[in-house]
Amino acid sequence: MQKRYTKQEQAFIQKVRQTAGKAINQYNMISADDTVMVAVSGGKDSLALLEILSSRRKGMPIHYNIHAAHIITEDVPYQIDTVWLQQFCEDLNVTLHLVTTKANLATAGKKKPCFACSRNRRKELFQLTHSLGIKKLAFGHHLDDAVETLVMNMAQHANISSIPAQLQMFENKLEVIRPLILLTNAEMKEYARLLNFQSLKKECPYEDHTIRQKARDIVEQMTSINPKARINLYNSMKKIDFEYLP
Ligand SMILES: Nc1ncnc2c1ncn2[C@@H]1O[C@H](COP(=O)(O)OP(=O)(O)OP(=O)(O)O)[C@@H](O)[C@H]1O
């Protein structure tokens, strides 16, 4: 049964979709007749991304195709409900590709399990996308992911870098896009709640959020200086005054 929304809820849903649309237009992420592969973890953000890209097609003068991919890492002890995900994709009229792989953590050497697992997952996503002749791969990272990564990279690696909204890879054979990049985690949480997305992701036993959580706390503290600190941190990456830097 279709859920009934209040006017405010409807406006919020619209605002989230429009903000994703703004990022798509601002960074030229999707053109007519493109095929986009959406990387779906089963978490709220990538489910929302898939739903937003799919529902956005209805009101667009241009047509584009959407596929979804979920990578199952067999030797990492967490699994999502793929039956639910399959149904979710069918309801959105999207083809789901399930790929099973192994992270081979025992041979990963000194690398942390998360690093080895996500590197292998990305490799599988690139291979799948390439094998299907698809040139765009969309991830569900949002504004908080971008600014937390900025803070972590500054503190840990002494460089100013983050998660790009759009990135050409492999000599322009693949373009990575992040349509949720202007949306906050709080907005995505509320969107997922309103649209009743089942949370499919359980915590992976290897996942270690210690450093990211610290960066998250710092970003949150910065909002006491200015409530718009998140978007300001993001925009500051596009406005670097070199003459006022060492
Ligand atoms: N198993 C997977 N299969 C396909 N794509 C994935 C998988 N895990 C992560 N991704 C992609 O990488 C992005 C970032 O991954 P991360 O693990 O940070 O996400 P999450 O916060 O756990 O889940 P989500 O971002 O979907 O809420 C996801 O938004 C998704 O696009």
Coordinates of C-alpha atoms and ligand atoms in Angstrom, one line a residue:
M1 CA 0.0 0.0 0.0
Q2 CA 1.3 3.5 -0.9
K3 CA 2.3 5.4 2.2
R4 CA 0.5 8.8 2.8
Y5 CA 2.9 11.7 3.3
T6 CA 2.2 15.0 5.0
K7 CA 2.8 18.1 2.9
Q8 CA 6.0 18.7 4.8
E9 CA 7.2 15.2 4.2
Q10 CA 6.4 15.5 0.5
A11 CA 8.4 18.7 0.4
F12 CA 11.3 17.1 2.1
I13 CA 11.3 14.2 -0.3
Q14 CA 11.2 16.6 -3.2
K15 CA 14.0 18.7 -1.7
V16 CA 16.3 15.6 -1.4
R17 CA 15.6 14.6 -5.0
Q18 CA 16.2 18.1 -6.3
T19 CA 19.5 18.4 -4.4
A20 CA 20.6 15.1 -6.0
G21 CA 19.5 16.6 -9.3
K22 CA 21.5 19.7 -8.6
A23 CA 24.7 17.7 -8.1
I24 CA 24.0 15.7 -11.2
N25 CA 23.6 18.8 -13.3
Q26 CA 26.4 20.8 -11.6
Y27 CA 29.0 18.0 -12.3
N28 CA 27.4 16.8 -15.6
M29 CA 27.0 13.4 -14.2
I30 CA 24.4 11.9 -16.5
S31 CA 23.6 12.6 -20.1
A32 CA 20.9 11.3 -22.5
D33 CA 21.1 7.5 -23.2
D34 CA 23.8 6.9 -20.6
T35 CA 23.8 3.7 -18.7
V36 CA 24.6 4.0 -15.0
M37 CA 25.7 1.2 -12.8
V38 CA 24.7 1.9 -9.2
A39 CA 26.9 0.2 -6.6
V40 CA 24.5 -1.0 -3.9
S41 CA 25.8 -2.1 -0.5
G42 CA 22.4 -2.6 1.0
G43 CA 22.9 0.4 3.3
K44 CA 20.4 3.3 3.3
D45 CA 22.5 5.6 1.1
S46 CA 23.0 3.4 -1.9
L47 CA 19.4 2.2 -1.7
A48 CA 18.3 5.8 -1.7
L49 CA 20.6 6.6 -4.6
L50 CA 19.1 3.8 -6.6
E51 CA 15.6 4.9 -5.8
I52 CA 16.3 8.6 -6.5
L53 CA 18.0 7.9 -9.9
S54 CA 15.2 5.6 -10.8
S55 CA 12.3 7.9 -9.8
R56 CA 14.1 10.9 -11.4
R57 CA 13.9 9.2 -14.8
K58 CA 10.1 9.5 -14.8
G59 CA 10.1 13.3 -14.9
M60 CA 13.0 13.8 -17.2
P61 CA 13.0 14.7 -20.8
I62 CA 16.1 12.6 -21.4
H63 CA 16.2 8.8 -21.0
Y64 CA 19.0 6.9 -19.2
N65 CA 19.4 3.3 -18.1
I66 CA 20.1 2.1 -14.7
H67 CA 21.7 -1.2 -13.5
A68 CA 22.5 -2.1 -9.9
A69 CA 25.4 -4.2 -8.6
H70 CA 25.9 -5.8 -5.2
I71 CA 29.2 -7.5 -4.4
I72 CA 29.1 -10.4 -2.0
T73 CA 32.4 -11.1 -0.3
E74 CA 32.2 -14.7 0.7
D75 CA 35.0 -14.8 3.2
V76 CA 33.8 -11.8 5.2
P77 CA 31.1 -12.8 7.7
Y78 CA 28.3 -10.5 6.8
Q79 CA 25.6 -10.9 4.3
I80 CA 22.5 -8.9 3.2
D81 CA 19.1 -10.0 2.3
T82 CA 19.6 -10.4 -1.4
V83 CA 16.0 -11.6 -1.9
W84 CA 14.7 -8.3 -0.6
L85 CA 17.3 -6.4 -2.7
Q86 CA 16.2 -8.3 -5.8
Q87 CA 12.6 -7.4 -5.2
F88 CA 13.5 -3.7 -4.5
C89 CA 15.3 -3.6 -7.8
E90 CA 12.5 -5.3 -9.7
D91 CA 10.0 -2.7 -8.2
L92 CA 12.2 0.0 -9.6
N93 CA 12.6 -1.8 -13.0
V94 CA 16.3 -2.1 -12.5
T95 CA 18.5 -5.1 -13.4
L96 CA 20.5 -6.3 -10.4
H97 CA 23.9 -8.0 -10.8
L98 CA 25.1 -10.1 -7.9
V99 CA 28.8 -10.8 -7.9
T100 CA 30.4 -13.2 -5.4
T101 CA 34.0 -12.7 -4.6
K102 CA 36.7 -13.4 -1.9
A103 CA 38.7 -10.7 -0.2
N104 CA 41.4 -13.3 0.7
L105 CA 42.2 -11.5 4.0
A106 CA 44.8 -14.1 5.0
T107 CA 47.1 -13.1 2.1
A108 CA 46.4 -9.3 2.5
G109 CA 49.6 -8.9 4.5
K110 CA 49.8 -5.8 6.7
K111 CA 46.7 -4.2 5.0
K112 CA 43.7 -3.8 7.3
P113 CA 40.8 -6.2 6.5
C114 CA 38.5 -3.2 5.5
F115 CA 41.1 -1.9 3.1
A116 CA 41.7 -5.3 1.4
C117 CA 37.9 -6.0 1.3
S118 CA 36.9 -2.6 -0.2
R119 CA 39.8 -2.6 -2.7
N120 CA 38.7 -6.0 -3.9
R121 CA 35.0 -4.9 -4.0
R122 CA 36.0 -1.8 -6.2
K123 CA 38.0 -4.1 -8.5
E124 CA 34.9 -6.3 -8.9
L125 CA 32.7 -3.3 -9.6
F126 CA 35.1 -2.0 -12.2
Q127 CA 35.4 -5.4 -13.9
L128 CA 31.6 -5.9 -14.0
T129 CA 30.9 -2.4 -15.3
H130 CA 33.6 -2.8 -18.0
S131 CA 32.4 -6.3 -19.0
L132 CA 28.9 -5.0 -19.6
G133 CA 30.2 -2.0 -21.6
I134 CA 28.9 0.5 -18.9
K135 CA 30.9 3.6 -18.6
K136 CA 29.4 5.2 -15.4
L137 CA 29.5 3.9 -11.9
A138 CA 27.6 5.6 -9.1
F139 CA 28.4 5.4 -5.4
G140 CA 26.2 6.4 -2.5
H141 CA 28.7 8.7 -0.7
H142 CA 27.2 11.9 0.7
L143 CA 28.4 15.3 2.0
D144 CA 29.3 14.0 5.5
D145 CA 31.5 11.2 3.9
A146 CA 33.3 13.9 1.8
V147 CA 34.0 16.3 4.6
E148 CA 35.0 13.6 7.1
T149 CA 37.4 12.3 4.5
L150 CA 38.8 15.8 4.1
V151 CA 39.4 16.1 7.8
M152 CA 41.0 12.7 8.0
N153 CA 43.3 13.3 5.0
M154 CA 44.4 16.6 6.4
A155 CA 45.1 15.1 9.9
Q156 CA 46.6 11.8 8.8
H157 CA 48.2 12.4 5.4
A158 CA 48.9 16.2 5.4
N159 CA 47.0 16.8 2.2
I160 CA 43.8 18.4 1.1
S161 CA 41.8 15.8 -0.7
S162 CA 38.5 14.1 -0.4
I163 CA 36.0 12.0 -2.3
P164 CA 35.4 13.6 -5.7
A165 CA 31.9 14.1 -7.0
Q166 CA 33.0 13.0 -10.4
L167 CA 36.1 11.2 -11.5
Q168 CA 37.4 10.0 -14.8
M169 CA 39.3 6.7 -14.5
F170 CA 41.2 4.3 -16.8
E171 CA 41.9 6.9 -19.5
N172 CA 38.3 8.1 -19.5
K173 CA 36.9 4.6 -20.0
L174 CA 35.0 4.8 -16.7
E175 CA 33.5 7.7 -14.9
V176 CA 32.7 7.4 -11.2
I177 CA 29.9 9.6 -10.0
R178 CA 28.4 10.5 -6.6
P179 CA 25.0 12.1 -7.0
L180 CA 24.4 12.3 -3.2
I181 CA 27.5 14.5 -2.6
L182 CA 25.5 17.6 -1.7
L183 CA 23.2 15.8 0.8
T184 CA 23.9 15.3 4.5
N185 CA 23.8 12.0 6.4
A186 CA 20.9 13.4 8.4
E187 CA 18.9 14.1 5.2
M188 CA 19.7 10.6 3.9
K189 CA 18.6 9.1 7.2
E190 CA 15.3 10.9 7.1
Y191 CA 14.8 10.1 3.4
A192 CA 15.4 6.4 4.1
R193 CA 13.0 6.5 7.1
L194 CA 10.2 8.2 5.1
L195 CA 10.6 5.8 2.2
N196 CA 10.7 2.9 4.6
F197 CA 13.9 1.4 3.3
Q198 CA 14.7 -1.7 5.2
S199 CA 18.2 -1.5 6.7
L200 CA 19.9 -4.4 5.0
K201 CA 23.3 -3.9 6.3
K202 CA 24.6 -5.4 9.5
E203 CA 27.8 -4.2 11.0
C204 CA 30.7 -6.1 9.6
P205 CA 32.9 -7.5 12.4
Y206 CA 36.1 -6.1 10.8
E207 CA 34.7 -2.6 10.4
D208 CA 36.6 -0.1 12.4
H209 CA 35.1 3.4 12.5
T210 CA 37.4 4.8 15.2
I211 CA 39.1 7.5 13.1
R212 CA 36.1 8.3 11.0
Q213 CA 34.0 8.7 14.2
K214 CA 36.6 11.2 15.5
A215 CA 36.4 13.1 12.2
R216 CA 32.6 13.0 12.4
D217 CA 32.7 14.4 15.9
I218 CA 35.0 17.3 14.8
V219 CA 32.7 18.1 11.9
E220 CA 29.8 18.1 14.2
Q221 CA 31.6 20.4 16.6
M222 CA 32.3 22.8 13.7
T223 CA 28.6 23.2 13.2
S224 CA 28.6 25.1 16.5
I225 CA 30.8 27.7 14.8
N226 CA 28.4 27.8 11.9
P227 CA 25.4 25.5 11.3
K228 CA 26.4 25.5 7.6
A229 CA 29.9 24.1 8.4
R230 CA 29.4 20.9 6.5
I231 CA 28.6 22.5 3.1
N232 CA 31.2 25.3 3.9
L233 CA 33.9 22.7 4.4
Y234 CA 32.9 21.1 1.1
N235 CA 32.8 24.4 -0.8
S236 CA 36.1 25.5 0.7
M237 CA 37.8 22.7 -1.3
K238 CA 36.7 24.6 -4.4
K239 CA 37.9 28.0 -3.2
I240 CA 41.5 27.8 -2.2
D241 CA 43.2 31.2 -1.8
F242 CA 46.8 30.2 -2.5
E243 CA 48.3 33.6 -1.8
Y244 CA 47.1 33.4 1.8
L245 CA 48.6 30.0 2.3
P246 CA 52.2 29.2 3.4
Ligands
LIG1 N1 29.0 -4.8 -1.2 C1 28.8 -3.7 -2.0 N2 28.4 -3.9 -3.2 C2 28.3 -2.8 -4.1 N3 28.5 -1.6 -3.7 C3 29.0 -1.3 -2.5 C4 29.2 -2.4 -1.5 N4 29.6 -1.9 -0.4 C5 29.7 -0.5 -0.6 N5 29.3 -0.2 -1.8 C6 29.3 1.2 -2.4 O1 30.2 2.0 -1.8 C7 29.6 3.1 -1.1 C8 30.3 3.4 0.1 O2 30.4 2.2 0.9 P1 30.2 2.2 2.5 O3 30.7 0.9 3.0 O4 30.9 3.4 3.0 O5 28.7 2.4 2.5 P2 27.7 2.2 3.8 O6 27.6 3.4 4.5 O7 28.1 1.0 4.5 O8 26.4 1.9 2.9 P3 25.5 3.0 2.1 O9 26.5 4.0 1.7 O10 24.9 2.3 1.0 O11 24.5 3.5 3.2 C9 28.1 2.6 -1.0 O12 27.3 3.8 -0.9 C10 27.9 1.8 -2.2 O13 27.7 2.7 -3.4

